[in-house]
Structures are given as structure tokens and as C-alpha cells.
Coordinates of C-alpha atoms and ligand atoms in Angstrom, one line a residue:
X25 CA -15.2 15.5 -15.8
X26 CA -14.9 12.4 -13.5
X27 CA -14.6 12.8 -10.3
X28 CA -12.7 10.6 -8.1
X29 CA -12.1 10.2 -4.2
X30 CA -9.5 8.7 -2.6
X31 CA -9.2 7.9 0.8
X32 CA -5.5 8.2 2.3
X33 CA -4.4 10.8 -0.7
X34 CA -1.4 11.4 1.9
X35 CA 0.1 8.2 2.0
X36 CA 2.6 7.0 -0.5
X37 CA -0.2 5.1 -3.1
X38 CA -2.6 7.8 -2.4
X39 CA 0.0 10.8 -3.6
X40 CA 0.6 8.7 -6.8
X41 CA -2.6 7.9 -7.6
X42 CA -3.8 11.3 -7.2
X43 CA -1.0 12.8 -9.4
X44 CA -2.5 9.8 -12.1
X45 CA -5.8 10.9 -11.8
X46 CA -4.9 14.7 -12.5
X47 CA -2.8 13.3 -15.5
X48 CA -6.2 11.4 -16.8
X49 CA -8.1 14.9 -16.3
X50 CA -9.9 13.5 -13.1
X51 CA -11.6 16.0 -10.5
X52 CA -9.5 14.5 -7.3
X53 CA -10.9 14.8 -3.9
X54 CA -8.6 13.2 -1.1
X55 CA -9.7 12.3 2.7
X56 CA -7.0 13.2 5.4
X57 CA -6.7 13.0 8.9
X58 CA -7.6 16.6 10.7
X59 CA -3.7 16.4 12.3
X60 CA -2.4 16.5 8.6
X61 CA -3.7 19.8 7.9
X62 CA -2.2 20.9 11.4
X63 CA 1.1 19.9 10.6
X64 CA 1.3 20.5 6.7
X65 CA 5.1 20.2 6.8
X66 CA 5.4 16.5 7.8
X67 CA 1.8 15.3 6.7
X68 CA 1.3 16.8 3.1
X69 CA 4.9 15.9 2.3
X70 CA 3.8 13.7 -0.5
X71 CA 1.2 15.9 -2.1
X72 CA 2.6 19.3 -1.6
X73 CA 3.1 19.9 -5.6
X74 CA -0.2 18.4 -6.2
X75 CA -2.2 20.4 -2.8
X76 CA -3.6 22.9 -5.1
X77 CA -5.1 20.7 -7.7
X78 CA -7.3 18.7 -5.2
X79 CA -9.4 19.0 -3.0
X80 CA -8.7 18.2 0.5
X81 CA -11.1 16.7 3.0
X82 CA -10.3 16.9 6.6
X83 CA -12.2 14.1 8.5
X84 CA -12.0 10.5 9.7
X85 CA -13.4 7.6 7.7
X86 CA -14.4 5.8 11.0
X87 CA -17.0 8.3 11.2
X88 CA -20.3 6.9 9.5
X89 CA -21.9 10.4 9.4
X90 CA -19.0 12.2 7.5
X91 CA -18.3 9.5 4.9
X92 CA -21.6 9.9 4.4
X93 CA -22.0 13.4 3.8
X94 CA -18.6 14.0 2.4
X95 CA -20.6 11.1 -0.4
X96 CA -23.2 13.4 -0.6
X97 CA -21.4 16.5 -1.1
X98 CA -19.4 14.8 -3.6
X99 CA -20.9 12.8 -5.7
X100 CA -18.1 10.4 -6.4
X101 CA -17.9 8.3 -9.7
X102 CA -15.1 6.6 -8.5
X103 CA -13.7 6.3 -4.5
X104 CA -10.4 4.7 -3.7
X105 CA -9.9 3.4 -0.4
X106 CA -6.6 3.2 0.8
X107 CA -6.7 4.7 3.9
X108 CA -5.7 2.6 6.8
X109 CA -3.7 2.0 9.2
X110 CA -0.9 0.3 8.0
X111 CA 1.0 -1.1 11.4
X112 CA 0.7 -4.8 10.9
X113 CA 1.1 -6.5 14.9
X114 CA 1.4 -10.1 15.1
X115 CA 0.9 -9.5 19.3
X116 CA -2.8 -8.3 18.6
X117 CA -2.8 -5.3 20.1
X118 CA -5.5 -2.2 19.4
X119 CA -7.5 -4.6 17.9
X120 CA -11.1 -2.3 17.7
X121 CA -8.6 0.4 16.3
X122 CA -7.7 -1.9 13.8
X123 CA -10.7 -2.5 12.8
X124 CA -12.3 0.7 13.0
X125 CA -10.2 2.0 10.5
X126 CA -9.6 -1.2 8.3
X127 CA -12.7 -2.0 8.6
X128 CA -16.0 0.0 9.6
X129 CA -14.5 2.3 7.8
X130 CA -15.3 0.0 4.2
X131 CA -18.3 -0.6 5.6
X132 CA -19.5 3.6 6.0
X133 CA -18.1 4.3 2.5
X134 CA -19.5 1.1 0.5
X135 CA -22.9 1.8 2.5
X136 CA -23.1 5.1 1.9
X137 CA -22.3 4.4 -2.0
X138 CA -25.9 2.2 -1.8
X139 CA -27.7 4.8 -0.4
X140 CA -26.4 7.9 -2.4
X141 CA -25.2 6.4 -5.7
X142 CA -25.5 3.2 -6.7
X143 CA -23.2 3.8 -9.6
X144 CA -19.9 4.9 -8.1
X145 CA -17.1 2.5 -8.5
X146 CA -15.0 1.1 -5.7
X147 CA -11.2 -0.2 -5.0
X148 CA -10.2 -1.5 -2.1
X149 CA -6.4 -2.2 -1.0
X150 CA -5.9 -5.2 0.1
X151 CA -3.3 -6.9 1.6
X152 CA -0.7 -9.9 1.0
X153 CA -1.1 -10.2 5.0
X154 CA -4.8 -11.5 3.8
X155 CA -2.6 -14.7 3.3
X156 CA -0.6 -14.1 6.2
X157 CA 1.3 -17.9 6.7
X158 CA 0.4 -18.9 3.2
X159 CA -0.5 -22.3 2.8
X160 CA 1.0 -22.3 -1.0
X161 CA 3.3 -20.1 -2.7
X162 CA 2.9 -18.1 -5.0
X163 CA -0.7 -16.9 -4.2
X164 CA -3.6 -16.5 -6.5
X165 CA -6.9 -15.1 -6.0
X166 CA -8.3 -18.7 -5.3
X167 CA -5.5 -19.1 -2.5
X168 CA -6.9 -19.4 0.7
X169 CA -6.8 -16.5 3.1
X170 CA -4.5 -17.1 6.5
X171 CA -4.5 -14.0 8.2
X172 CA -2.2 -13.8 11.0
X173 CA -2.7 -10.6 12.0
X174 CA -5.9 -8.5 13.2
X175 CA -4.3 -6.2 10.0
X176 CA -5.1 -9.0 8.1
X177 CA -8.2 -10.1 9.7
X178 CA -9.8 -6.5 9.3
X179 CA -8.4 -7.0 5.0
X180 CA -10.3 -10.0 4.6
X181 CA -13.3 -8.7 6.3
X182 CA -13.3 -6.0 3.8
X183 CA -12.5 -8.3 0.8
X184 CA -16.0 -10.3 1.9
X185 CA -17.7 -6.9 2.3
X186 CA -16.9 -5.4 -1.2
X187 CA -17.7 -9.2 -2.7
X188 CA -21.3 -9.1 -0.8
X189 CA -21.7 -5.5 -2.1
X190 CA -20.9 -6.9 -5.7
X191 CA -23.2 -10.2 -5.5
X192 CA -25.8 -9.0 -3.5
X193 CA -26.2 -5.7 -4.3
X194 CA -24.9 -5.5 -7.7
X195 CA -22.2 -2.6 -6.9
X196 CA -19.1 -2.2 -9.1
X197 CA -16.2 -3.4 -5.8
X198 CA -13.1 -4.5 -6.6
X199 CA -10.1 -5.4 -4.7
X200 CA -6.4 -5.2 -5.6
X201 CA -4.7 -7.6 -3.6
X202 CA -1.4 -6.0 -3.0
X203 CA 1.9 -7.4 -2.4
X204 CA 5.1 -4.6 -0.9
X205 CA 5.3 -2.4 -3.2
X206 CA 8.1 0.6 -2.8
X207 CA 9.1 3.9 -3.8
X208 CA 10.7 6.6 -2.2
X209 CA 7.7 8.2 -0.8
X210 CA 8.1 4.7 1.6
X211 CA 7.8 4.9 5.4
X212 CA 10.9 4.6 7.3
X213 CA 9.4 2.0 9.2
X214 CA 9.5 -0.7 6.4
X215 CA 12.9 -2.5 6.0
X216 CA 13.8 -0.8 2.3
X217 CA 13.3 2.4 3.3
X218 CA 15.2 1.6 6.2
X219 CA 17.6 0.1 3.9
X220 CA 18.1 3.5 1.5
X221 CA 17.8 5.8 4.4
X222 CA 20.6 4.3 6.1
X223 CA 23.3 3.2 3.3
X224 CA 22.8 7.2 1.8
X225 CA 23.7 8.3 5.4
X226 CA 26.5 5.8 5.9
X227 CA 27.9 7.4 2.1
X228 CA 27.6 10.5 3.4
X229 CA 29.7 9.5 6.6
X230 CA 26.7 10.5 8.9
X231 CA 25.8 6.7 10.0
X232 CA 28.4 3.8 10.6
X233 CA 26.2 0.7 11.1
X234 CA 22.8 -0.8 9.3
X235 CA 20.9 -2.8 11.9
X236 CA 18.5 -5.6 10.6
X237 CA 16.4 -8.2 11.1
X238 CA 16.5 -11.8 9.7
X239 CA 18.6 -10.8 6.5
X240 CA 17.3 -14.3 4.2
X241 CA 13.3 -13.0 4.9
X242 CA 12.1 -12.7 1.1
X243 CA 9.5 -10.6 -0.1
X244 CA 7.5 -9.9 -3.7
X245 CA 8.7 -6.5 -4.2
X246 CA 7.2 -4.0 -6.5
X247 CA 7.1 -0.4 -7.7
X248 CA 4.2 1.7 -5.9
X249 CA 3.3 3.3 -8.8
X250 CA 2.8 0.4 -11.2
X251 CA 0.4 -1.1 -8.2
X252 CA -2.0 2.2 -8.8
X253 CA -1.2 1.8 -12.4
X254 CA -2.8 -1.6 -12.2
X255 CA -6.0 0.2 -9.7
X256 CA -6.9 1.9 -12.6
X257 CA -6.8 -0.6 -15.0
X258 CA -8.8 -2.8 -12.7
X259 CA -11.6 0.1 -11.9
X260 CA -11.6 0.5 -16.2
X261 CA -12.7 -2.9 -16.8
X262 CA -16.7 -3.6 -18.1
X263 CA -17.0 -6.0 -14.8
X264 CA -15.8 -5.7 -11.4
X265 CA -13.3 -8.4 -10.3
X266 CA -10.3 -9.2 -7.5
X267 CA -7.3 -9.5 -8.4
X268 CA -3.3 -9.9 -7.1
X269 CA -0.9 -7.0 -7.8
X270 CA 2.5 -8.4 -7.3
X271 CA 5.7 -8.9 -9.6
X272 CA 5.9 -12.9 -8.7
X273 CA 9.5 -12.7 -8.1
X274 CA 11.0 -12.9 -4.7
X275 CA 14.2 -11.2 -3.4
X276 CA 15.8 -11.7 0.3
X277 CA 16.5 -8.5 2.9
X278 CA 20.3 -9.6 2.0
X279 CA 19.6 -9.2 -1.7
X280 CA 17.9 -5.8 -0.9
X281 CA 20.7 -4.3 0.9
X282 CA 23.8 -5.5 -1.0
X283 CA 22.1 -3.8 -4.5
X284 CA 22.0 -1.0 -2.7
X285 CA 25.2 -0.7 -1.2
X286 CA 27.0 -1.6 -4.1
X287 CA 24.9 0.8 -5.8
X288 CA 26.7 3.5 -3.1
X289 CA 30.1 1.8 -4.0
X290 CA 30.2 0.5 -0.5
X291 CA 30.5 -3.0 0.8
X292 CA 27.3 -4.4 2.6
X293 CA 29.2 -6.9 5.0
X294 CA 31.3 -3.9 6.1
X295 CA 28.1 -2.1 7.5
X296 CA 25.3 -5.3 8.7
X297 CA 24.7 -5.7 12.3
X298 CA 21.8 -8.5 13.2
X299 CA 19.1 -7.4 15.8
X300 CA 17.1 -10.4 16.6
X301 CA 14.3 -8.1 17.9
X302 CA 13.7 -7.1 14.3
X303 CA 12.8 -10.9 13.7
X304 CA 9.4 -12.7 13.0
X305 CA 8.2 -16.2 13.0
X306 CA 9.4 -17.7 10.2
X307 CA 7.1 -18.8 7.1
X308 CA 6.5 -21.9 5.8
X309 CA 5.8 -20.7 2.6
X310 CA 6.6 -17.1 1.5
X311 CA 4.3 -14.4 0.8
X312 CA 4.7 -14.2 -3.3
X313 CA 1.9 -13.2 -5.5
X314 CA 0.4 -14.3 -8.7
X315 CA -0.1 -11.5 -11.2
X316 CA -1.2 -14.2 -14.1
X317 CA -4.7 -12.2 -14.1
X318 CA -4.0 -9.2 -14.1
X319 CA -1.5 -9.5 -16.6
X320 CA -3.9 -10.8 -18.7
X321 CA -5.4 -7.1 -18.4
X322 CA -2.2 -6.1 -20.1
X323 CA -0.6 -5.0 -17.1
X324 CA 3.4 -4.9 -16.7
X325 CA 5.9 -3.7 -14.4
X326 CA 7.6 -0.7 -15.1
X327 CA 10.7 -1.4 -13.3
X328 CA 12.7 -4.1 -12.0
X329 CA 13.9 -5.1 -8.6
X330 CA 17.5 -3.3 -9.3
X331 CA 16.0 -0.1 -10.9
X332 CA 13.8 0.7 -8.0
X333 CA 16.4 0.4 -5.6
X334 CA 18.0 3.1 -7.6
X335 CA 15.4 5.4 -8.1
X336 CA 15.0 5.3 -4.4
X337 CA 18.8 6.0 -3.6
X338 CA 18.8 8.7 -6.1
X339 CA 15.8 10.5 -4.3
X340 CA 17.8 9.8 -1.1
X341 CA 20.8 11.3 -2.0
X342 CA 19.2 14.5 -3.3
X343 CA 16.8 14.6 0.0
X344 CA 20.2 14.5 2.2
X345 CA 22.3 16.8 0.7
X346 CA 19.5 19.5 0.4
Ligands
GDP29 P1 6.1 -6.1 5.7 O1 6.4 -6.8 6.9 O2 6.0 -7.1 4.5 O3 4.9 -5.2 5.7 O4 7.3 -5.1 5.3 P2 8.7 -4.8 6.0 O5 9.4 -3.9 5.1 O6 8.4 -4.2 7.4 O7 9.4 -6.2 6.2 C1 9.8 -7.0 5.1 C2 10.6 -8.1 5.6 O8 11.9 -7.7 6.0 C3 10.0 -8.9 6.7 O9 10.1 -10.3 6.4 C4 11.0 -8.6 7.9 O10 11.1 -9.8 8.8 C5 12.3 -8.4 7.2 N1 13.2 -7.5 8.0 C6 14.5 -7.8 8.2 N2 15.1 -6.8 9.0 C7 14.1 -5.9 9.1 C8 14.1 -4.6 9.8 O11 15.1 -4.2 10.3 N3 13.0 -3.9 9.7 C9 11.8 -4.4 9.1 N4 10.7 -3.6 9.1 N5 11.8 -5.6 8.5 C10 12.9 -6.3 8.5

């Protein structure tokens, strides 16, 4: 039986790769933060139907000495790092946070894989904020990296990490540029979550008003669990290679939030209030990816921009009124 370890199995693309793994007959094994296991309720949300079919690993991946024995103990033949912290600042701030976690932390686990077992496979999630202000749209794998972010900076560090790993040191790295990609396991802190949240509680007459940002902001939107559909594929070919994960089509905030109003019956203009705080510097060109390659694995999306929306008000509704 393989055995596979991801790191951030609590996030959303953690939880659904683990539940793919299990389906595949995997041995999962899933680093999570110490406070996780404190607070079960609010941290193991995602993998509560799943928590006693894995094995859970309590312990930081910016410390070099447990990623390295948690290797040993282990034995990985696959790892999956996901784990990182996902608050993008344009205003630089925590920067050696940032890129202990983003960063040092690639660096312990791909490290420790050279030492302990040479043959253990690696993903790494990258970011479209690896392209941050993109100087072309859409982006390939032989765009050229922008990063505007230390987010960003710490993604691209990785990317050249795993790549020297691969060239240098002939380990199997790959990394799965990833564009948004949503589900309803989605932080509320991310405007379509925001979005769902919101119009479900303004259907239920518990909200009155949606407040956003710049409404004509497009983004590549996906399905989450198509992107870890599109991990494995990537970690199942002969050679290790990089590649996009995006749909290549973009859709506005606007376009977001009127599907899923109208979705809820309700009228989107009736609800919108504009918060310039929630705006950013505007792009030149906009963050839209490429998925030509990977396609060319015989990878599709399962759903389009419309049916996630729905799955994700569905989930909402049945979350509120519980
Ligand atoms: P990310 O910035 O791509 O990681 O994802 P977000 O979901 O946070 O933002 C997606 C886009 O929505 C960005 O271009 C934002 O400028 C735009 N946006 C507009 N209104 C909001 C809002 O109220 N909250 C957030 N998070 N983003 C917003």
C-alpha cells in the first residue's frame, strides 16, 4: 500500500485530496498545526468524516528536526505540500513568517527526502501570485514570474527549489501552478465565499447588505477538487514536470455575485454596497492561466463556473438552516 503525506490535510485542498487518496487505497498521513488538535471543532471541520482513516501528525513544518523525523518515521512514497500560509499582503508585512512557512518549510521536507529517501515523490502548490502583475495574459509555464507579494516571492522560491532538487539532484518535484480554485470548504476571507455566505444569509433574512470590493476584478476560477484531481495526475506521470492548473476562462466579482443571487431568486443590485478598502491596485493584465499542458495529460474540469456557484450555495443553505 502507498503511502502518502500531505502537508496542510486541514485546509480545503488538503481535506479533498486526502478523501482522493483513501478512494485510490492510499495509507494517508496529514501534518497539522498543534492548535488544530486543541480546537478539533473549528480546525478538523474539513476532515472530521475522514479523521479516523488517517493519520494525524501534530507539528510545524518550519521545524527542520520534525519534518525530518516525521520523514523517517514515515517513509513517505509520496508528500504533498500544501501547507502554508495563505494570507497574500501586498504591504509586506511578516515577511520571515512568510517565508518560514512558504518557504524553509520546502526546503526541510525536500531535504529531508535526499537524505532519507531518495525515491519519494513531491508536489508543491504553487501560486498564480508567482505571476503576481502578469506581464501577458493568459499565463503559461514559460511566463515570467512577477511576484508582488512576499506570498509570492516565498512560491517562486519554492518553484526554484523543487526545479534544483529535480536537475541537480535527480528527485521526482513537481509543481502545480494553481490558479483560485473554490469549493465550499473555502475560507470566508476570499471574496466567493464571502459571496455565498452572505447572499444565503440575505435569503434567509438574516443579512441585508453584501459589501465588496472592486466588483469588475476578474479571476480564473476553478473547482478545488479538480485542481487535486490534476495533483495526482501530475505525481502519476513517468517524468516529473510543472505545470498550470487553471480553467483559462475569466469571470468578474460582478459575474460571481449576480449567478449567485439569481441562483437565490434575489436581485444582486438590490443587496451591493462598494467598500473601496476592499480594493487593490489594478492589473494590467489579469491573472488567467494556461491549462494547454496539462490538458494534454487528459485533464478536464468537472464543473463549470455556474455549477460551482451552485454546489456551494447548496452546501450553504443546508449549513445555515442546521
Ligand atoms: P485572491 O486575491 O485571488 O487570492 O482571492 P480573493 O477571493 O480574495 O479575491 C479575488 C478578487 O476579488 C480580487 O481581485 C479582489 O480585488 C476582488 N474583490 C472584490 N471585492 C472583494 C471583497 O470584498 N473581498 C475579497 N477578498 N476580494 C474582493
Amino acid at each position: 500500500m502507498k503511502k502518502a503525506l500531505i502537508t496542510g490535510i486541514g485546509g480545503q485542498d488538503g481535506s479533498i485530496l486526502a478523501e482522493l487518496l483513501l478512494q485510490k487505497g492510499y495509507e494517508v498521513y496529514g501534518i497539522i498545526k498543534r492548535e488544530a488538535i486543541e480546537n478539533p471543532n473549528l480546525k478538523l471541520k474539513n476532515i472530521a468524516s475522514i479523521v479516523n482513516e488517517v493519520e494525524l501528525i501534530p507539528m510545524s513544518v518550519t521545524d527542520p528536526m520534525a519534518v525530518y523525523k516525521a520523514i523517517k518515521k514515515i517513509h513517505p512514497d509520496e508528500i504533498y505540500h500544501l501547507a502554508a500560509s495563505s494570507f497574500v499582503s501586498y504591504e509586506f508585512e511578516d515577511e520571515v513568517a512568510m517565508m518560514n512557512s512558504n518557504f524553509n518549510s520546502t526546503y526541510y521536507l525536500l531535504s529531508s527526502i535526499l537524505e532519507i529517501n531518495k525515491d519519494c515523490k513531491f508536489f508543491f502548490a504553487g501560486s498564480s501570485e508567482m505571476f503576481g502583475e502578469p506581464f501577458e495574459s493568459p499565463q503559461s509555464e514559460n511566463s515570467k514570474f512577477n511576484p508582488k507579494s512576499m506570498y509570492g516571492i516565498a512560491k517562486v522560491s519554492s518553484y526554484y527549489l523543487l526545479k534544483n532538487f529535480r536537475d541537480k539532484k535527480g528527485l521526482y518535484t513537481c509543481t502545480g501552478i494553481m490558479y483560485n480554485h473554490e469549493s465550499p470548504r473555502r475560507k470566508s476571507e476570499f471574496v466567493t465565499k464571502k459571496i455565498i455566505e452572505t447572499a444565503v444569509r440575505i435569503k434567509l433574512g438574516r443579512a441585508k447588505e453584501l459589501v465588496l470590493g472592486n466588483l469588475d476584478a476578474v479571476r480564473d476560477w476553478g473547482y478545488a477538487p479538480d485542481y487535486m484531481n490534476a495533483a495526482l495526475l501530475i505525481m502519476s506521470q513517468p517524468k516529473p514536470d510543472d505545470y498550470i492548473i487553471a480553467t483559462g476562462h475569466l469571470h468578474s466579482v460582478k459575474q460571481f455575485a449576480e449567478t449567485a443571487f439569481s441562483l437565490l431568486d434575489l436581485k444582486v443590485d438590490d443587496y451591493i454596497k462598494i467598500n473601496t478598502k476592499y480594493f487593490r491596485a489594478s492589473e494590467n493584465y489579469p491573472l488567467c492561466g494556461n491549462p494547454e499542458k496539462l490538458k494534454g495529460l487528459g485533464w478536464s474540469t468537472s464543473k463549470s463556473f455556474t455549477e460551482i456557484i451552485k454546489m456551494m450555495i447548496e452546501e450553504e443553505l443546508t449549513n445555515q438552516t442546521n
